[in-house]
CSV table of C-alpha atoms in Angstrom, one decimal:
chain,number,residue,atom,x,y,z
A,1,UNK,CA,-8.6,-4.0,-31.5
A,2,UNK,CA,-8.6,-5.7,-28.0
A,3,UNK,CA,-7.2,-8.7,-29.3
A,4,UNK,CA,-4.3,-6.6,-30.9
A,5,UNK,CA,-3.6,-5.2,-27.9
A,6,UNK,CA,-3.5,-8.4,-26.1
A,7,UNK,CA,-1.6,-9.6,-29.1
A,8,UNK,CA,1.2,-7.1,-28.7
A,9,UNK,CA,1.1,-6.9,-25.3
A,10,UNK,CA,2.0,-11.0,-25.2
A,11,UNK,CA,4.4,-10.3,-28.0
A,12,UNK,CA,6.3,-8.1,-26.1
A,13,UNK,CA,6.6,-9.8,-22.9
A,14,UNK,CA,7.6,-13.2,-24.5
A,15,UNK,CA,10.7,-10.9,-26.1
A,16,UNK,CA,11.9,-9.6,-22.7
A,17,UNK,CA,11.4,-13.4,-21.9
A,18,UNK,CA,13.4,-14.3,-24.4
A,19,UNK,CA,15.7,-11.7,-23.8
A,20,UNK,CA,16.3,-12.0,-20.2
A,21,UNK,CA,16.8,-16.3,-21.0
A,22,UNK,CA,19.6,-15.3,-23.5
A,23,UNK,CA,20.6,-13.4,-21.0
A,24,UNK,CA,20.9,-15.8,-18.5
A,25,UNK,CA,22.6,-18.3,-20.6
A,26,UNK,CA,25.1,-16.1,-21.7
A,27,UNK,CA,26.4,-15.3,-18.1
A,28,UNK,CA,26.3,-19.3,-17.6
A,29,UNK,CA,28.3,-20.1,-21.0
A,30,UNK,CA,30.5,-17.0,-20.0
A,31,UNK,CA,31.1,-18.3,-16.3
A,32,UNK,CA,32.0,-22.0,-17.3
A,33,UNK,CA,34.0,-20.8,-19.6
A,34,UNK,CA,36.7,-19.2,-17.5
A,35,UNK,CA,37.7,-22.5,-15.8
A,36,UNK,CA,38.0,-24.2,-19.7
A,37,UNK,CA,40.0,-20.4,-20.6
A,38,UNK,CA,42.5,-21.2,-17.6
A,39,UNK,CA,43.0,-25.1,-18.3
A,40,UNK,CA,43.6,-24.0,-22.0
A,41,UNK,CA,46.7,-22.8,-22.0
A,42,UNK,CA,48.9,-25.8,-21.0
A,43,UNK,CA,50.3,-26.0,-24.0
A,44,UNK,CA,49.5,-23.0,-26.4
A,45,UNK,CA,49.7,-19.2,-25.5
A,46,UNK,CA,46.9,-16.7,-24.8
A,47,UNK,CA,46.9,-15.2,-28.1
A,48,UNK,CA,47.1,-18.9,-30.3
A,49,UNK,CA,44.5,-20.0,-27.3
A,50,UNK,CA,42.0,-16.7,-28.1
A,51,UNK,CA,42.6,-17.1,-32.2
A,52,UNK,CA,41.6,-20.6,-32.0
A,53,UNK,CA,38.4,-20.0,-30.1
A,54,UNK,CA,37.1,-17.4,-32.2
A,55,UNK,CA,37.9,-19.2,-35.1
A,56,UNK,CA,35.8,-21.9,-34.2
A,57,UNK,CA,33.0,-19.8,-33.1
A,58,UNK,CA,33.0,-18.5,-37.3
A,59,UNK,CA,32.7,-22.1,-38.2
A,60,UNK,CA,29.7,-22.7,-35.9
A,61,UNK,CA,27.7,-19.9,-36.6
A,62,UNK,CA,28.3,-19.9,-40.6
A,63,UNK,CA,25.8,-22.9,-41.3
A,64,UNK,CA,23.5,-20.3,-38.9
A,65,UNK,CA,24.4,-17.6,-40.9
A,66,UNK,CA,23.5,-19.0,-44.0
A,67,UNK,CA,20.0,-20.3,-42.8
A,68,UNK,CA,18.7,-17.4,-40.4
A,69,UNK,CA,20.6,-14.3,-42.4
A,70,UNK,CA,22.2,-14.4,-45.2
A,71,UNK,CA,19.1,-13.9,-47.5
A,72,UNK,CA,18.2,-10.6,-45.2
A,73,UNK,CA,21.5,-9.5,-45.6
A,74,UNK,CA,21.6,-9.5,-49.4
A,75,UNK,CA,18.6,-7.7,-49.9
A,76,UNK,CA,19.2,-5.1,-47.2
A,77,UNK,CA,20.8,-1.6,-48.6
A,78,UNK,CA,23.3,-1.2,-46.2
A,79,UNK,CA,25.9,1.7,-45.5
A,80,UNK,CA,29.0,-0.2,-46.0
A,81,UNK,CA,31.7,2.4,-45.1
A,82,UNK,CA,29.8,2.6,-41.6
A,83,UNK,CA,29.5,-0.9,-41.5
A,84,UNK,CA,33.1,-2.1,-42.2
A,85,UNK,CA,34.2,0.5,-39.7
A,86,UNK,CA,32.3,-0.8,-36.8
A,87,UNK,CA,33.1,-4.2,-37.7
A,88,UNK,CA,36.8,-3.5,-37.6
A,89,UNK,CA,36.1,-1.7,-34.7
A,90,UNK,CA,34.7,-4.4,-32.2
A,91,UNK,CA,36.4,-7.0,-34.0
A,92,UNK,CA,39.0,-5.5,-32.1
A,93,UNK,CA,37.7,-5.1,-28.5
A,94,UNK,CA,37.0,-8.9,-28.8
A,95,UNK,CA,39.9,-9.8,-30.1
A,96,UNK,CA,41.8,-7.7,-27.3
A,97,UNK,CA,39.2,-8.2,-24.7
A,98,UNK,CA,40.0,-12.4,-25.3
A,99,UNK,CA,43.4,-12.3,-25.3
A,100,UNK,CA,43.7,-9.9,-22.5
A,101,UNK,CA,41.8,-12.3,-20.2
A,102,UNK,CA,43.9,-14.8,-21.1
A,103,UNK,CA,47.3,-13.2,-20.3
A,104,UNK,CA,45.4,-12.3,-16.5
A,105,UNK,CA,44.8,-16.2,-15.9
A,106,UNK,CA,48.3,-16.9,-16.8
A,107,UNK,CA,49.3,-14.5,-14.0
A,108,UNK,CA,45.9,-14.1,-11.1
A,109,UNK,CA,43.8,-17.0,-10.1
A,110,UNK,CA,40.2,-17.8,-12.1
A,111,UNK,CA,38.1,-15.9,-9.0
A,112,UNK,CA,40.2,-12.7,-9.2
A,113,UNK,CA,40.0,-12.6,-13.1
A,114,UNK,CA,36.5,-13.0,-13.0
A,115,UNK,CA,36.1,-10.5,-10.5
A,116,UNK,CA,37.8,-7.4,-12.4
A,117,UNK,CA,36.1,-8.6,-15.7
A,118,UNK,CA,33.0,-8.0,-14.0
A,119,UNK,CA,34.1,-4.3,-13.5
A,120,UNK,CA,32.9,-3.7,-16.7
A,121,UNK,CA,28.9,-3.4,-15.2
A,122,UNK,CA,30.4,-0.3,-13.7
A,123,UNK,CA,32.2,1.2,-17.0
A,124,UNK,CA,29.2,0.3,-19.0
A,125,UNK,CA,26.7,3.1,-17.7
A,126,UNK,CA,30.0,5.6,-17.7
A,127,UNK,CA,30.9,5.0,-21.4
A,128,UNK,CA,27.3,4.9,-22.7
A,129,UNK,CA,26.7,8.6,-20.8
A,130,UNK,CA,30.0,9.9,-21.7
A,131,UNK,CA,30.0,9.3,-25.2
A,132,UNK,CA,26.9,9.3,-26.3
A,133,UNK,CA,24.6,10.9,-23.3
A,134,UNK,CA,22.5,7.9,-22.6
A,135,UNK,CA,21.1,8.4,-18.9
A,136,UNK,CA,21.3,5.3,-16.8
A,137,UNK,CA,17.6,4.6,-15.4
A,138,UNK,CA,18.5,4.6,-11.5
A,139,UNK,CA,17.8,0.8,-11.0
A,140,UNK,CA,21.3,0.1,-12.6
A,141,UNK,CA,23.5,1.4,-10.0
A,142,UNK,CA,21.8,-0.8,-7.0
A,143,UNK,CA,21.8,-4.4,-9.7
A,144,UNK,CA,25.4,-3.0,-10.5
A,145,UNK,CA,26.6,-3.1,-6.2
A,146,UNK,CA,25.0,-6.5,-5.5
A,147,UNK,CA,27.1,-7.8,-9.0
A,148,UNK,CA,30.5,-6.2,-7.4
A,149,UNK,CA,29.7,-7.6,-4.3
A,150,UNK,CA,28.4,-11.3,-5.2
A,151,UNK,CA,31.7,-11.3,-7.5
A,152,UNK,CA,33.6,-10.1,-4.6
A,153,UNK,CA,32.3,-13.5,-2.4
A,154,UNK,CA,33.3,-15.4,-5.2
A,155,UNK,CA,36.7,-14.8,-3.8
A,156,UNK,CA,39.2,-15.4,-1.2
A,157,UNK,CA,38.7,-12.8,0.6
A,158,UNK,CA,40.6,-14.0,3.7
A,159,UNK,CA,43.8,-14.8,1.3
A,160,UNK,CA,43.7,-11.6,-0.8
A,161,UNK,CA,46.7,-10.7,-3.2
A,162,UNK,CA,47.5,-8.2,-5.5
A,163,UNK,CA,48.9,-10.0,-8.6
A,164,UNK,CA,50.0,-8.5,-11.8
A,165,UNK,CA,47.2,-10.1,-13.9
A,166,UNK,CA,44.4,-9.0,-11.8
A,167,UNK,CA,46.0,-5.5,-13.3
A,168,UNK,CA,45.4,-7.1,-16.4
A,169,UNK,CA,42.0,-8.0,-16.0
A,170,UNK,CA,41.2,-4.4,-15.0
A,171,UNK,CA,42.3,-2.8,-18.5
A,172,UNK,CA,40.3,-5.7,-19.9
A,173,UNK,CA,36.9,-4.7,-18.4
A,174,UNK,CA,37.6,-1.7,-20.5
A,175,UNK,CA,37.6,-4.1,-23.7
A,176,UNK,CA,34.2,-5.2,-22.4
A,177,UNK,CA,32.7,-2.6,-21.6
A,178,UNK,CA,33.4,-0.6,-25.2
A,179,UNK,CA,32.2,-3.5,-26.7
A,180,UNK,CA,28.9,-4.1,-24.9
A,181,UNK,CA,28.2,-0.4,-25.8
A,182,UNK,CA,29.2,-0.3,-29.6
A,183,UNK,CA,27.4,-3.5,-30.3
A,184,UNK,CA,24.5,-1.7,-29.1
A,185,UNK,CA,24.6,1.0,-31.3
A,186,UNK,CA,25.5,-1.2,-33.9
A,187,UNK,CA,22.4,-3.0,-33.5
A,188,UNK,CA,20.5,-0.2,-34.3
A,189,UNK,CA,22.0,0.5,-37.8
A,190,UNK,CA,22.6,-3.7,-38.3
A,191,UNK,CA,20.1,-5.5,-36.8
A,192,UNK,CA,21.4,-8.7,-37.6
A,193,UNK,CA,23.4,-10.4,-34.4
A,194,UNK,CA,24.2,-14.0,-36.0
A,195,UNK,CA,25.9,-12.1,-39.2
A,196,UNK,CA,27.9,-9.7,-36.2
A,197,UNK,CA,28.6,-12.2,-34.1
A,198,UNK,CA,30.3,-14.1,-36.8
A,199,UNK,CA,32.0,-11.7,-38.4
A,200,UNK,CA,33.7,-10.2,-35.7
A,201,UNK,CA,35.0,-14.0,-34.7
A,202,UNK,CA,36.3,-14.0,-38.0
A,203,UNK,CA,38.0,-10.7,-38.3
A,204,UNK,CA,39.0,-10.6,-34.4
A,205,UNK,CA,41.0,-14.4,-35.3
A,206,UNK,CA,43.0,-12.3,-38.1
A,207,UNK,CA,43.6,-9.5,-36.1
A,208,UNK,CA,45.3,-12.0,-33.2
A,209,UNK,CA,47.2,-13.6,-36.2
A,210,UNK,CA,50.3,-11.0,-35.8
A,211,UNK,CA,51.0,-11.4,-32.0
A,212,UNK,CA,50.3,-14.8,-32.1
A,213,UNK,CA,53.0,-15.9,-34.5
A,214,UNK,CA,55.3,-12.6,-33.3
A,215,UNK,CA,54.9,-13.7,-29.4
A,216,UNK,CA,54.0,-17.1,-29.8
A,217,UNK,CA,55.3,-20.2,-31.5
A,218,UNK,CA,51.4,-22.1,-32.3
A,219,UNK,CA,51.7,-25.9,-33.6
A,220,UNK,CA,48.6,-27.4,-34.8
A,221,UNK,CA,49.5,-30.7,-32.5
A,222,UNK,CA,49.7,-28.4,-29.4
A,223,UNK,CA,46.3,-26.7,-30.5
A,224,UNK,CA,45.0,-30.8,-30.3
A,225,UNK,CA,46.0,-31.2,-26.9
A,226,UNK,CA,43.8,-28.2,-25.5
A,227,UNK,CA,41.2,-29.0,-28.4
A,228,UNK,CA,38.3,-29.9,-25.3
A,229,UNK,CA,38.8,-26.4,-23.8
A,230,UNK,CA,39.3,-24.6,-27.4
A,231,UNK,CA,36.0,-26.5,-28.6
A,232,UNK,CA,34.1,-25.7,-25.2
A,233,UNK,CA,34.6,-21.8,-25.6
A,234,UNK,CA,34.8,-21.5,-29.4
A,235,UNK,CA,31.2,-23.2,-29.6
């Protein structure tokens, strides 16, 4: 029985471990990737720009898909009405979440469009309490200032200027912030994040695939000439 208890007890911490270092490397994939987001778009739009990347992000995780997943998948009974409606659900707020960010760099610096994404921290808590009455344990609030603020050093603050895309970047946060939350609860219905993860590239792609040829005019040999920032995000 001791040895069980040990057992678990080392299980769980080297999940948190694991956890908190997916964590961690999500922020720094996510952080680098706004500078390769802001070269991107010398010669394709936003919308062609965010298509492309979640595109490629399907194609790399398929062959993951198939090895990890896809057998779990099959077997499991699964409520597909429920399902399919989430899917198309934050297939959406990624889709618009990318896109959006990528209209703010056109118009704000990389700093201030970092910044304002970051807002989503704050609407995260706010969402999850106002939909769905989930209290926020108090240690959030202070790790939530001390992200505001380190984001806020990250910028000029002796040059600052309103711009239209840090506007932008704002109503994105909101994107993020309803995504964070619903793939949460979607986890706990689908607990299968490399099948979710995929999917919603593939879906969010198709759902970018109106604007981008109605606002856009996408070439495949102007998609080749920002293919090292496309392949740096997408992967």
């Amino acid at each position: 029985a001791c040895c069980l208890i040990k057992f678990t007890i080392v299980e769980t911490m080297d999940k948190k471990l694991f956890s908190l270092g997916c964590a961690i490397l999500c922020f720094f994939i996510w952080g680098t990737g706004f500078i390769a987001q802001d070269m991107g778009m010398d010669y394709i739009g936003p919308y062609t720009f965010s298509a492309g990347r979640l595109f490629l992000g399907f194609i790399t995780l398929l062959p993951i898909f198939i090895i990890f997943e896809f057998k779990k998948v099959k077997k499991n009974n699964l409520l597909f009405k429920k399902i399919i409606a989430y899917f198309i659900f934050i297939s959406f707020l990624l889709s618009y979440g990318n896109s959006l960010q990528q209209l703010a760099l056109l118009r704000t610096d990389v700093a201030n469009a970092a910044i304002y994404t970051i807002l989503y921290v704050v609407i995260v808590p706010f969402v999850s309490y106002f939909l769905f009455s989930r209290k926020t344990h108090w240690s959030v609030w202070p790790s939530v200032l001390i992200c505001i603020v380190g984001g806020f050093l990250l910028t000029e603050l002796d040059n600052v200027e309103v711009r239209s895309g840090d506007a932008i970047a704002v109503f994105n946060a909101f994107f993020w912030a309803f995504h964070i939350v619903f793939i949460s609860r979607f986890l706990r219905i689908f607990n299968y994040p490399i099948t979710i993860a995929m999917t919603q590239c593939l879906v969010g792609c198709l759902v970018l695939t109106l604007p981008m040829y109605f606002f856009e005019s996408p070439s495949l040999s102007n998609v080749i000439k920002d293919s090292y920032e496309i392949l740096y995000v997408g992967i």
